[in-house]
Short mmCIF file of C-alpha atoms in Angstrom, two decimals:
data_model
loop_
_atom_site.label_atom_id
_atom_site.label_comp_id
_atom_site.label_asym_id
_atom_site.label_seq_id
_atom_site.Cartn_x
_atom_site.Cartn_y
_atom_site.Cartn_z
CA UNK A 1 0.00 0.00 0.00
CA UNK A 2 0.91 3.62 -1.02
CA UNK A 3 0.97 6.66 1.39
CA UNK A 4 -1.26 8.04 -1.46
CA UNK A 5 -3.76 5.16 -0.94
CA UNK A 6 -3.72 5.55 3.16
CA UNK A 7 -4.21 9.43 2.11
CA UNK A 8 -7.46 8.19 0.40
CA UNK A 9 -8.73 5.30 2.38
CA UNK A 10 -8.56 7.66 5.56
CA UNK A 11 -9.32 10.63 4.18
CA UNK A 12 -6.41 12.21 5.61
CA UNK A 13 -5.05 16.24 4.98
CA UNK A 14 -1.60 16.01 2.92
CA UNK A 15 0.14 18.99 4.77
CA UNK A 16 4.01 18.97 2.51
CA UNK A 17 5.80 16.12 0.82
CA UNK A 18 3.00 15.74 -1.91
CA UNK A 19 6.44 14.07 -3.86
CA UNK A 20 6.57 11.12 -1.53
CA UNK A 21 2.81 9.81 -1.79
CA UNK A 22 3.81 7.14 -3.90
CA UNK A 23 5.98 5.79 -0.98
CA UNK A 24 5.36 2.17 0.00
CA UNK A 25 3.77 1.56 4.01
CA UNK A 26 5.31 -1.35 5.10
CA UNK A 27 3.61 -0.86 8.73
CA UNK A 28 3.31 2.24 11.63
CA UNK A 29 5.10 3.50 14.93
CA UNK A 30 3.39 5.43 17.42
CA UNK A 31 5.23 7.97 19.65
CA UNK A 32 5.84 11.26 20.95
CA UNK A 33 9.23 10.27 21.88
CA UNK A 34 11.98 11.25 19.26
CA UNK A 35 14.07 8.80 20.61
CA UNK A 36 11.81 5.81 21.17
CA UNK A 37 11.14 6.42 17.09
CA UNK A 38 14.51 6.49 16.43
CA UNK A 39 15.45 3.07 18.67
CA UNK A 40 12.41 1.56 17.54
CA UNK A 41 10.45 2.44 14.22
CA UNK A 42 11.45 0.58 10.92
CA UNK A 43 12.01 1.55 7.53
CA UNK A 44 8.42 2.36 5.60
CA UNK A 45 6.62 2.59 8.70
CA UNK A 46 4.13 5.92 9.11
CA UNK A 47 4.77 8.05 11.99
CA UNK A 48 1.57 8.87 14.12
CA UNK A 49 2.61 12.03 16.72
CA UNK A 50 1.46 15.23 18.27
CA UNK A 51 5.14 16.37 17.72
CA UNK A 52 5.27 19.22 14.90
CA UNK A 53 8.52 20.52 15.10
CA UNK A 54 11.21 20.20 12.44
CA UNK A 55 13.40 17.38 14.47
CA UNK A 56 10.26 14.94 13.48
CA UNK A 57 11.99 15.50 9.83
CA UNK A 58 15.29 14.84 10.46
CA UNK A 59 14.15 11.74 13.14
CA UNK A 60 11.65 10.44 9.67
CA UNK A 61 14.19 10.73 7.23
CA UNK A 62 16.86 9.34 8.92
CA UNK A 63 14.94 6.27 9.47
CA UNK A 64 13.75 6.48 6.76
CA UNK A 65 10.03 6.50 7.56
CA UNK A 66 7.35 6.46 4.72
CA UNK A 67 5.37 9.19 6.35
CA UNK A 68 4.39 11.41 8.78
CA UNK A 69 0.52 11.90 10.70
CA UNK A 70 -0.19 14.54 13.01
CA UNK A 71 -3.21 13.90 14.50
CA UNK A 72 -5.90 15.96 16.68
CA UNK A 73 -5.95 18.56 14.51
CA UNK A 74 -2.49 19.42 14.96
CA UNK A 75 -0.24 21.75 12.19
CA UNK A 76 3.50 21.31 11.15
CA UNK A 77 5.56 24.26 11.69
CA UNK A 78 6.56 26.22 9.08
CA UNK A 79 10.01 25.41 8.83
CA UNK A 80 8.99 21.08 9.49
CA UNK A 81 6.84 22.05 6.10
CA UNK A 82 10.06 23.40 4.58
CA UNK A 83 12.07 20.19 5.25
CA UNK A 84 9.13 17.67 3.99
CA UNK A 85 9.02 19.34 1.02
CA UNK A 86 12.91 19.35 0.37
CA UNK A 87 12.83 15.68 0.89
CA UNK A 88 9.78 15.08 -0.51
CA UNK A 89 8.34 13.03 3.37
CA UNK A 90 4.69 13.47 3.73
CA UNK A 91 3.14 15.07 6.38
CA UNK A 92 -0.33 13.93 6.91
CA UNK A 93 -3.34 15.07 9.09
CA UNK A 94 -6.48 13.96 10.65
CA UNK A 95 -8.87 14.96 13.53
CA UNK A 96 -9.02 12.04 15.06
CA UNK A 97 -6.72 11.49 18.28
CA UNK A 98 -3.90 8.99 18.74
CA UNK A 99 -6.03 5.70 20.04
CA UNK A 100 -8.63 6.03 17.34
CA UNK A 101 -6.19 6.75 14.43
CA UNK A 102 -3.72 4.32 15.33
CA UNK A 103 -6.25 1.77 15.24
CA UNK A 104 -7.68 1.96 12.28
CA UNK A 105 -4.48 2.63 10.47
CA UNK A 106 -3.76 -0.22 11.77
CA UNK A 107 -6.82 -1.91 10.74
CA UNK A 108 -6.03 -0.42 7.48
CA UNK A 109 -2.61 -1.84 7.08
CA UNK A 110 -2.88 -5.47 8.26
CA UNK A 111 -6.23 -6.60 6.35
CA UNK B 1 38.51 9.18 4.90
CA UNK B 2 37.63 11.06 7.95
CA UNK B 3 34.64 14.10 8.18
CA UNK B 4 34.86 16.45 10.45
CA UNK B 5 31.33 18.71 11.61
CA UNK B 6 30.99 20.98 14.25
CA UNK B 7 27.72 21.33 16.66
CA UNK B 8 26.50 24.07 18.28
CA UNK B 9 24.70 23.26 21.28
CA UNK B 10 20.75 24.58 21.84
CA UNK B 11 20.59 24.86 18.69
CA UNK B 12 17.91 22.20 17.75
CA UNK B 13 16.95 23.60 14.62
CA UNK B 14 20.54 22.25 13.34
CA UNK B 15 20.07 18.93 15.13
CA UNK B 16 20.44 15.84 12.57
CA UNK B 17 22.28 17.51 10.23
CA UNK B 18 25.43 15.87 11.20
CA UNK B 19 23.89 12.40 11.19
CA UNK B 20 21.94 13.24 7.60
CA UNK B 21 25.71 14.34 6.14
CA UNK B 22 27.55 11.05 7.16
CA UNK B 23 24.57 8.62 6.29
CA UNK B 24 24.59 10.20 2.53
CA UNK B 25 28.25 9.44 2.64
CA UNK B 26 27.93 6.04 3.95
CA UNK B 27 25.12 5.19 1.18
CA UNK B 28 27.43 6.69 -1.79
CA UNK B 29 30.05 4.28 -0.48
CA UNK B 30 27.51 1.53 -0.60
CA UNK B 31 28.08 0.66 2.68
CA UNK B 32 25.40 -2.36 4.25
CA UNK B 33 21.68 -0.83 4.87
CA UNK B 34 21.72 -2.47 8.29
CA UNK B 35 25.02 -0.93 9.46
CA UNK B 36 24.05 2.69 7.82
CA UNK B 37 20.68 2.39 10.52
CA UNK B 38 22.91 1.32 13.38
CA UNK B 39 24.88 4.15 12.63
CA UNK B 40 22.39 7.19 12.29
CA UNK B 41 20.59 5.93 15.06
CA UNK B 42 23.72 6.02 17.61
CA UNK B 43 25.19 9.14 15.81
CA UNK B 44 21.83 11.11 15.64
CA UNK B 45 21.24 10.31 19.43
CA UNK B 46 24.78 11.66 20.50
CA UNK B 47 24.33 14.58 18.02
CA UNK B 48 21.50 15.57 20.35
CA UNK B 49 22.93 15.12 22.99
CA UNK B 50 25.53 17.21 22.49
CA UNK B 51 22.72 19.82 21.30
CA UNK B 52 20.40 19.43 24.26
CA UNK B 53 23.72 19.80 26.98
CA UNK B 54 26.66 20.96 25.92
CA UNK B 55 27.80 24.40 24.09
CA UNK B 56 29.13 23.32 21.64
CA UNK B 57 31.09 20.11 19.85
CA UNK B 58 32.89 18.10 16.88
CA UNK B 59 32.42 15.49 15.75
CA UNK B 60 34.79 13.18 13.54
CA UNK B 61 34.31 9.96 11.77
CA UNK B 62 36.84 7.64 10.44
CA UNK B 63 36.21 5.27 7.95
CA UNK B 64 38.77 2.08 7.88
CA UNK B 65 38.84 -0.83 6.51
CA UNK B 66 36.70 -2.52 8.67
CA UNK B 67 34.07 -0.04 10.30
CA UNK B 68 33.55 3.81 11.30
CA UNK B 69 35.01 5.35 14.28
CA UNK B 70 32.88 8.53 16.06
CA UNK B 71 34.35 10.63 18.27
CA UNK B 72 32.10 13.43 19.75
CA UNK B 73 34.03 15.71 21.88
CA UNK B 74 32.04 18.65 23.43
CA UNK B 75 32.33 21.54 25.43
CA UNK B 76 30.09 21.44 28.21
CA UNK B 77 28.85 20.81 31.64
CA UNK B 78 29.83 17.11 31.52
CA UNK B 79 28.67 14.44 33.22
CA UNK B 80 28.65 13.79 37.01
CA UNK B 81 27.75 9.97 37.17
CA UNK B 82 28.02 8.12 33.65
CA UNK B 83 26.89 5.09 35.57
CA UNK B 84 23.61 7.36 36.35
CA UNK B 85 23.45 8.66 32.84
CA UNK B 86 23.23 5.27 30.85
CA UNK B 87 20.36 3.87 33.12
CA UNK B 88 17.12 4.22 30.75
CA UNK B 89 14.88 6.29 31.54
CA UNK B 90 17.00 8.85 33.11
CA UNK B 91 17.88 12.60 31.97
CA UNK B 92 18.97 15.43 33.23
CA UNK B 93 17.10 17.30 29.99
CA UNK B 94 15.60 20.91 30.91
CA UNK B 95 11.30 21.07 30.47
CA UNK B 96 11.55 22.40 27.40
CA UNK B 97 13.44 19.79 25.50
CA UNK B 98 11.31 16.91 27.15
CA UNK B 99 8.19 18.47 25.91
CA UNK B 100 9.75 18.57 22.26
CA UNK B 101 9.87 14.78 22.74
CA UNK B 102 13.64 14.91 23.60
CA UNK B 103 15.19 13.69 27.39
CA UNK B 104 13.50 10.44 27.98
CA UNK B 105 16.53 8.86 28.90
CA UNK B 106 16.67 6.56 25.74
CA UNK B 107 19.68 8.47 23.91
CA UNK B 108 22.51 6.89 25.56
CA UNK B 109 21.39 3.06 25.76
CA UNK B 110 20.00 3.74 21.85
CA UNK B 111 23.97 4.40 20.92
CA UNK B 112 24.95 1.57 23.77
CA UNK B 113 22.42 -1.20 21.64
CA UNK B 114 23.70 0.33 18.32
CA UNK B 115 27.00 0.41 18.57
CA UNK B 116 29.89 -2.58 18.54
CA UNK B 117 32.50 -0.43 21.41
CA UNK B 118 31.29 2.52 22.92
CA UNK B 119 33.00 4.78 25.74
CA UNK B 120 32.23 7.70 27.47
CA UNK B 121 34.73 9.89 29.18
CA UNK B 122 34.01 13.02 31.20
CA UNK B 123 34.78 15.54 33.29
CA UNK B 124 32.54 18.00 34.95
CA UNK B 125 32.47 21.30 33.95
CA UNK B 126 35.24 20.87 31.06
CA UNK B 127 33.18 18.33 28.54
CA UNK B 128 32.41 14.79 27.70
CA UNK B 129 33.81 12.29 24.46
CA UNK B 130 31.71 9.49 23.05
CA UNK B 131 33.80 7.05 21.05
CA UNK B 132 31.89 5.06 19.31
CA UNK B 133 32.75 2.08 17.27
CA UNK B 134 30.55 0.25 14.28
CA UNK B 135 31.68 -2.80 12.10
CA UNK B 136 30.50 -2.89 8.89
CA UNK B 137 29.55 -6.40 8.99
#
């Protein structure tokens, strides 16, 4: 599955990055915690956070993470937008909070 | 080949870019996907580091034969109990760079899982060297 196609099935708000929604989803990582993502997440995996500030970039990139979802609502900073674009790393949206989201993304990604 | 970067400490806007640098270098020289993660992860995490607590830093890695050497060396408040510091969980990290997601006491055992030798020498109120050592098999 494509971070385009999660982007549709979900219905989610494509912040930056519009250049990486062809990127594969090989799963997801949930946390706040920059380093817990960076000990822990995998390769391809979306990031679910409330974190907006640029260091999610460099933390996604390095890891090479497939893409990025705030959720509740929340906005990327300016300069985060600046960085997602340059690398062309999605940042996503939605409304819903972290349980809900994560669970159906999950849902999503291991039918 | 060795690469030499500077770090300015608080500066988190900067953070990464040290770790982002050497990982494009390590994937021009084709080095193994598994040993480029193990590296950003423990390099990004001591790039922080020296971001989040010190004033400022370098940091150089050597490429052999046989793996990459980091040394950071920073200029900073050091550290009082190393034996303290690399229990997880713990941080001396002010409010504000917990509530950016940074401090949760993960940094230092992330480099300790990632690395193949790692070393930490320091001395309060002069600075603190990680050495850190990663085979490339």
């Amino acid at each position: 599955m494509t971070v385009k196609e999660v982007v549709e099935k979900m219905g989610l708000k494509v912040f930056s990055g519009e250049k990486g929604l062809d990127r594969e989803v090989l799963g997801g990582y949930t946390s706040d915690l920059l380093s817990d993502v960076m000990g822990h997440a995998k390769e391809g995996e979306i990031w679910v956070s409330l974190q907006t500030h640029k260091n999610i970039m460099a933390v996604a990139g390095l890891k090479d993470l497939a893409a990025i979802v705030l959720v509740k609502g929340l906005q990327p900073e300016e300069d985060t937008v600046a960085v997602s674009n340059e690398e062309g790393l999605p940042i996503l949206g939605t409304d819903e909070q972290c349980f809900e989201f994560t669970g159906k993304l999950y849902a999503l990604i291991h039918n | 080949m060795v690469l030499e970067y500077k770090v300015e400490g608080g500066d988190f806007t900067q953070a990464g870019n040290v770790s982002s640098s050497v990982k494009k270098v390590l994937k021009q020289l084709g080095i193994n996907p598994v040993v480029i993660k193990r590296v950003v992860v423990a390099l990004y995490e001591a790039e922080v580091n020296i971001v989040a607590h010190a004033y400022r830093g370098v940091v150089t890695a050597t490429l052999d034969d046989e793996g990459i050497r980091i040394v950071l060396d920073d200029e900073g408040p050091g550290i009082a109990s190393i034996e303290q510091a690399m229990v997880k969980g713990y941080s001396t990290a002010s409010k504000e760079v917990r509530e950016m997601g940074f401090g949760a006491g993960m940094g230092l055992p992330n480099i300790k899982d990632n690395a193949d030798e790692f070393t930490i020498t320091s001395k309060v109120g002069v600075g603190t060297r990680l050495d850190i050592y990663i085979h490339y098999v």
